Amino acid sequence: MFFYGAISFYLVQMKNKTIAYFFWLCCIMDILSNTFGLTLLHSIAKPLLMPGLMFLLVAETKPAKDKSILLIMAGLFFGWLGDVLLMFENIQPVFFILGLIGFLIGHLFYIFYYKRIAAVDETTKKGNLFFILPVAIYVMALLYLLFPSLGALK
């Protein structure tokens, strides 16, 4: 959720504020639904998160000109599919595995995208240092908070 919030904060500065505000509203609804156990609100908000990002991506980029954007769209679609399938894991356990497969396929599309743009633009390697530090701090803080309660997952 933090990742999506950071992306939407950047996207609010863009031309299509209506879509970005819709996405923020879905984020807030999803956070509130998880916090207060509102399953109906969660069932509505969760499936709207990824399509909101997809609409923003299409609205702000030119997918017809840059075909590599389609790789990100495919990654977001399979992430959405994974989210939706995981919502039904309590009905049938196979949905858990199918959701993880959706996430795996989505991440493969992200890897293909980043490999493609790294091959085109050598300057991205220099910019990675500015991205790695905040992510590393976030991961360390998350592990610090979660590690004591991981139990068998350690």
PDB file of C-alpha atoms in Angstrom:
ATOM      1  CA  MET A   1       0.000   0.000   0.000  1.00  0.00           C
ATOM      2  CA  PHE A   2       2.903   2.367   0.789  1.00  0.00           C
ATOM      3  CA  PHE A   3       4.265   1.800  -2.719  1.00  0.00           C
ATOM      4  CA  TYR A   4       0.920   2.626  -4.359  1.00  0.00           C
ATOM      5  CA  GLY A   5       0.520   5.697  -2.177  1.00  0.00           C
ATOM      6  CA  ALA A   6       3.955   6.976  -3.183  1.00  0.00           C
ATOM      7  CA  ILE A   7       3.154   6.438  -6.845  1.00  0.00           C
ATOM      8  CA  SER A   8      -0.181   8.209  -6.569  1.00  0.00           C
ATOM      9  CA  PHE A   9       1.441  11.161  -4.723  1.00  0.00           C
ATOM     10  CA  TYR A  10       3.663  11.630  -7.753  1.00  0.00           C
ATOM     11  CA  LEU A  11       0.751  11.143 -10.131  1.00  0.00           C
ATOM     12  CA  VAL A  12      -1.426  13.761  -8.400  1.00  0.00           C
ATOM     13  CA  GLN A  13       0.978  16.335  -9.805  1.00  0.00           C
ATOM     14  CA  MET A  14       0.024  15.242 -13.298  1.00  0.00           C
ATOM     15  CA  LYS A  15      -2.683  16.381 -15.686  1.00  0.00           C
ATOM     16  CA  ASN A  16      -5.328  13.774 -14.826  1.00  0.00           C
ATOM     17  CA  LYS A  17      -6.066  14.686 -11.251  1.00  0.00           C
ATOM     18  CA  THR A  18      -9.552  13.148 -11.300  1.00  0.00           C
ATOM     19  CA  ILE A  19      -8.163   9.672 -11.862  1.00  0.00           C
ATOM     20  CA  ALA A  20      -5.454  10.221  -9.243  1.00  0.00           C
ATOM     21  CA  TYR A  21      -8.029  11.407  -6.694  1.00  0.00           C
ATOM     22  CA  PHE A  22     -10.177   8.373  -7.465  1.00  0.00           C
ATOM     23  CA  PHE A  23      -7.162   6.182  -6.815  1.00  0.00           C
ATOM     24  CA  TRP A  24      -6.433   7.985  -3.515  1.00  0.00           C
ATOM     25  CA  LEU A  25     -10.058   7.514  -2.479  1.00  0.00           C
ATOM     26  CA  CYS A  26      -9.772   3.779  -3.193  1.00  0.00           C
ATOM     27  CA  CYS A  27      -6.541   3.643  -1.135  1.00  0.00           C
ATOM     28  CA  ILE A  28      -8.189   5.366   1.810  1.00  0.00           C
ATOM     29  CA  MET A  29     -11.249   3.115   1.559  1.00  0.00           C
ATOM     30  CA  ASP A  30      -9.036   0.027   1.492  1.00  0.00           C
ATOM     31  CA  ILE A  31      -6.975   1.182   4.483  1.00  0.00           C
ATOM     32  CA  LEU A  32     -10.130   1.984   6.468  1.00  0.00           C
ATOM     33  CA  SER A  33     -11.729  -1.318   5.516  1.00  0.00           C
ATOM     34  CA  ASN A  34      -8.675  -3.249   6.725  1.00  0.00           C
ATOM     35  CA  THR A  35      -8.363  -1.173   9.888  1.00  0.00           C
ATOM     36  CA  PHE A  36     -11.967  -1.512  10.958  1.00  0.00           C
ATOM     37  CA  GLY A  37     -12.764  -4.942   9.459  1.00  0.00           C
ATOM     38  CA  LEU A  38     -15.277  -3.622   6.909  1.00  0.00           C
ATOM     39  CA  THR A  39     -15.295  -6.550   4.484  1.00  0.00           C
ATOM     40  CA  LEU A  40     -17.873  -5.096   2.084  1.00  0.00           C
ATOM     41  CA  LEU A  41     -15.865  -1.875   1.701  1.00  0.00           C
ATOM     42  CA  HIS A  42     -12.697  -3.945   1.209  1.00  0.00           C
ATOM     43  CA  SER A  43     -14.436  -6.027  -1.469  1.00  0.00           C
ATOM     44  CA  ILE A  44     -15.262  -2.824  -3.325  1.00  0.00           C
ATOM     45  CA  ALA A  45     -12.030  -0.857  -2.848  1.00  0.00           C
ATOM     46  CA  LYS A  46      -9.369  -3.552  -3.327  1.00  0.00           C
ATOM     47  CA  PRO A  47     -10.300  -4.497  -6.903  1.00  0.00           C
ATOM     48  CA  LEU A  48     -10.335  -0.821  -7.929  1.00  0.00           C
ATOM     49  CA  LEU A  49      -6.742  -0.028  -6.921  1.00  0.00           C
ATOM     50  CA  MET A  50      -4.836  -1.523  -9.850  1.00  0.00           C
ATOM     51  CA  PRO A  51      -7.306  -0.418 -12.540  1.00  0.00           C
ATOM     52  CA  GLY A  52      -6.914   3.105 -11.144  1.00  0.00           C
ATOM     53  CA  LEU A  53      -3.155   2.892 -11.660  1.00  0.00           C
ATOM     54  CA  MET A  54      -3.675   1.443 -15.121  1.00  0.00           C
ATOM     55  CA  PHE A  55      -5.973   4.319 -16.123  1.00  0.00           C
ATOM     56  CA  LEU A  56      -3.409   6.811 -14.833  1.00  0.00           C
ATOM     57  CA  LEU A  57      -0.654   5.131 -16.793  1.00  0.00           C
ATOM     58  CA  VAL A  58      -2.663   5.204 -20.018  1.00  0.00           C
ATOM     59  CA  ALA A  59      -3.796   8.792 -19.442  1.00  0.00           C
ATOM     60  CA  GLU A  60      -0.296  10.102 -18.711  1.00  0.00           C
ATOM     61  CA  THR A  61       1.758   8.162 -21.230  1.00  0.00           C
ATOM     62  CA  LYS A  62       1.523   7.378 -24.888  1.00  0.00           C
ATOM     63  CA  PRO A  63       1.241   3.565 -25.026  1.00  0.00           C
ATOM     64  CA  ALA A  64       0.841   3.734 -28.806  1.00  0.00           C
ATOM     65  CA  LYS A  65       4.256   5.428 -29.130  1.00  0.00           C
ATOM     66  CA  ASP A  66       6.085   3.556 -26.367  1.00  0.00           C
ATOM     67  CA  LYS A  67       5.294  -0.146 -26.598  1.00  0.00           C
ATOM     68  CA  SER A  68       7.291  -0.883 -23.440  1.00  0.00           C
ATOM     69  CA  ILE A  69       4.459   0.691 -21.412  1.00  0.00           C
ATOM     70  CA  LEU A  70       2.404  -2.359 -22.384  1.00  0.00           C
ATOM     71  CA  LEU A  71       4.767  -4.448 -20.246  1.00  0.00           C
ATOM     72  CA  ILE A  72       3.904  -2.316 -17.212  1.00  0.00           C
ATOM     73  CA  MET A  73       0.202  -2.560 -18.102  1.00  0.00           C
ATOM     74  CA  ALA A  74       0.502  -6.353 -18.239  1.00  0.00           C
ATOM     75  CA  GLY A  75       2.320  -6.355 -14.884  1.00  0.00           C
ATOM     76  CA  LEU A  76      -0.411  -4.229 -13.309  1.00  0.00           C
ATOM     77  CA  PHE A  77      -3.100  -6.455 -14.807  1.00  0.00           C
ATOM     78  CA  PHE A  78      -1.582  -9.627 -13.372  1.00  0.00           C
ATOM     79  CA  GLY A  79      -1.056  -7.863 -10.026  1.00  0.00           C
ATOM     80  CA  TRP A  80      -4.743  -6.966 -10.067  1.00  0.00           C
ATOM     81  CA  LEU A  81      -5.617 -10.549 -10.958  1.00  0.00           C
ATOM     82  CA  GLY A  82      -3.495 -11.773  -8.041  1.00  0.00           C
ATOM     83  CA  ASP A  83      -5.252  -9.358  -5.660  1.00  0.00           C
ATOM     84  CA  VAL A  84      -8.707 -10.426  -6.797  1.00  0.00           C
ATOM     85  CA  LEU A  85      -7.911 -14.139  -6.666  1.00  0.00           C
ATOM     86  CA  LEU A  86      -6.512 -13.812  -3.140  1.00  0.00           C
ATOM     87  CA  MET A  87      -9.810 -12.284  -2.053  1.00  0.00           C
ATOM     88  CA  PHE A  88     -11.433 -15.670  -2.672  1.00  0.00           C
ATOM     89  CA  GLU A  89      -8.881 -17.882  -0.900  1.00  0.00           C
ATOM     90  CA  ASN A  90     -11.279 -18.484   1.995  1.00  0.00           C
ATOM     91  CA  ILE A  91     -13.797 -20.009  -0.432  1.00  0.00           C
ATOM     92  CA  GLN A  92     -11.338 -22.348  -2.156  1.00  0.00           C
ATOM     93  CA  PRO A  93      -7.629 -22.728  -1.227  1.00  0.00           C
ATOM     94  CA  VAL A  94      -6.600 -23.019  -4.894  1.00  0.00           C
ATOM     95  CA  PHE A  95      -7.266 -19.275  -5.255  1.00  0.00           C
ATOM     96  CA  PHE A  96      -4.253 -18.609  -3.016  1.00  0.00           C
ATOM     97  CA  ILE A  97      -1.923 -20.441  -5.416  1.00  0.00           C
ATOM     98  CA  LEU A  98      -3.559 -18.837  -8.448  1.00  0.00           C
ATOM     99  CA  GLY A  99      -3.148 -15.403  -6.847  1.00  0.00           C
ATOM    100  CA  LEU A 100       0.546 -16.032  -6.244  1.00  0.00           C
ATOM    101  CA  ILE A 101       0.923 -17.160  -9.857  1.00  0.00           C
ATOM    102  CA  GLY A 102      -0.725 -13.907 -10.952  1.00  0.00           C
ATOM    103  CA  PHE A 103       1.777 -11.913  -8.871  1.00  0.00           C
ATOM    104  CA  LEU A 104       4.677 -13.951 -10.271  1.00  0.00           C
ATOM    105  CA  ILE A 105       3.623 -13.312 -13.864  1.00  0.00           C
ATOM    106  CA  GLY A 106       3.134  -9.620 -13.083  1.00  0.00           C
ATOM    107  CA  HIS A 107       6.616  -9.337 -11.615  1.00  0.00           C
ATOM    108  CA  LEU A 108       8.078 -11.059 -14.663  1.00  0.00           C
ATOM    109  CA  PHE A 109       6.534  -8.338 -16.829  1.00  0.00           C
ATOM    110  CA  TYR A 110       8.066  -5.681 -14.549  1.00  0.00           C
ATOM    111  CA  ILE A 111      11.477  -7.350 -14.905  1.00  0.00           C
ATOM    112  CA  PHE A 112      11.117  -7.412 -18.697  1.00  0.00           C
ATOM    113  CA  TYR A 113      10.197  -3.725 -18.660  1.00  0.00           C
ATOM    114  CA  TYR A 114      13.148  -2.693 -16.508  1.00  0.00           C
ATOM    115  CA  LYS A 115      15.553  -4.814 -18.561  1.00  0.00           C
ATOM    116  CA  ARG A 116      14.224  -3.114 -21.680  1.00  0.00           C
ATOM    117  CA  ILE A 117      14.622   0.440 -20.421  1.00  0.00           C
ATOM    118  CA  ALA A 118      18.017  -0.299 -18.852  1.00  0.00           C
ATOM    119  CA  ALA A 119      19.235  -1.520 -22.239  1.00  0.00           C
ATOM    120  CA  VAL A 120      18.025   1.696 -23.874  1.00  0.00           C
ATOM    121  CA  ASP A 121      19.114   4.251 -21.263  1.00  0.00           C
ATOM    122  CA  GLU A 122      22.501   3.937 -19.574  1.00  0.00           C
ATOM    123  CA  THR A 123      21.802   6.951 -17.317  1.00  0.00           C
ATOM    124  CA  THR A 124      19.274   4.929 -15.288  1.00  0.00           C
ATOM    125  CA  LYS A 125      22.137   3.099 -13.598  1.00  0.00           C
ATOM    126  CA  LYS A 126      23.367   6.335 -12.003  1.00  0.00           C
ATOM    127  CA  GLY A 127      19.859   7.199 -10.761  1.00  0.00           C
ATOM    128  CA  ASN A 128      19.455   3.828  -9.064  1.00  0.00           C
ATOM    129  CA  LEU A 129      21.490   4.941  -6.026  1.00  0.00           C
ATOM    130  CA  PHE A 130      18.899   7.575  -5.158  1.00  0.00           C
ATOM    131  CA  PHE A 131      16.183   4.923  -5.381  1.00  0.00           C
ATOM    132  CA  ILE A 132      17.974   2.143  -3.519  1.00  0.00           C
ATOM    133  CA  LEU A 133      18.628   4.058  -0.291  1.00  0.00           C
ATOM    134  CA  PRO A 134      14.978   4.874   0.605  1.00  0.00           C
ATOM    135  CA  VAL A 135      13.910   1.358  -0.359  1.00  0.00           C
ATOM    136  CA  ALA A 136      16.666  -0.171   1.785  1.00  0.00           C
ATOM    137  CA  ILE A 137      15.645   1.980   4.762  1.00  0.00           C
ATOM    138  CA  TYR A 138      12.013   0.992   4.267  1.00  0.00           C
ATOM    139  CA  VAL A 139      12.878  -2.724   4.088  1.00  0.00           C
ATOM    140  CA  MET A 140      15.058  -2.547   7.217  1.00  0.00           C
ATOM    141  CA  ALA A 141      12.329  -0.711   9.163  1.00  0.00           C
ATOM    142  CA  LEU A 142       9.714  -3.210   8.022  1.00  0.00           C
ATOM    143  CA  LEU A 143      11.872  -6.176   8.995  1.00  0.00           C
ATOM    144  CA  TYR A 144      12.652  -4.563  12.345  1.00  0.00           C
ATOM    145  CA  LEU A 145       8.933  -4.248  13.055  1.00  0.00           C
ATOM    146  CA  LEU A 146       7.884  -7.639  11.715  1.00  0.00           C
ATOM    147  CA  PHE A 147      10.786  -9.882  12.726  1.00  0.00           C
ATOM    148  CA  PRO A 148       9.772 -10.443  16.366  1.00  0.00           C
ATOM    149  CA  SER A 149       6.335 -11.735  15.322  1.00  0.00           C
ATOM    150  CA  LEU A 150       7.316 -13.875  12.307  1.00  0.00           C
ATOM    151  CA  GLY A 151       7.551 -17.121  14.247  1.00  0.00           C
ATOM    152  CA  ALA A 152       8.060 -20.050  11.857  1.00  0.00           C
ATOM    153  CA  LEU A 153       8.455 -17.670   8.892  1.00  0.00           C
ATOM    154  CA  LYS A 154      11.906 -16.648  10.148  1.00  0.00           C
TER     155      LYS A 154
END
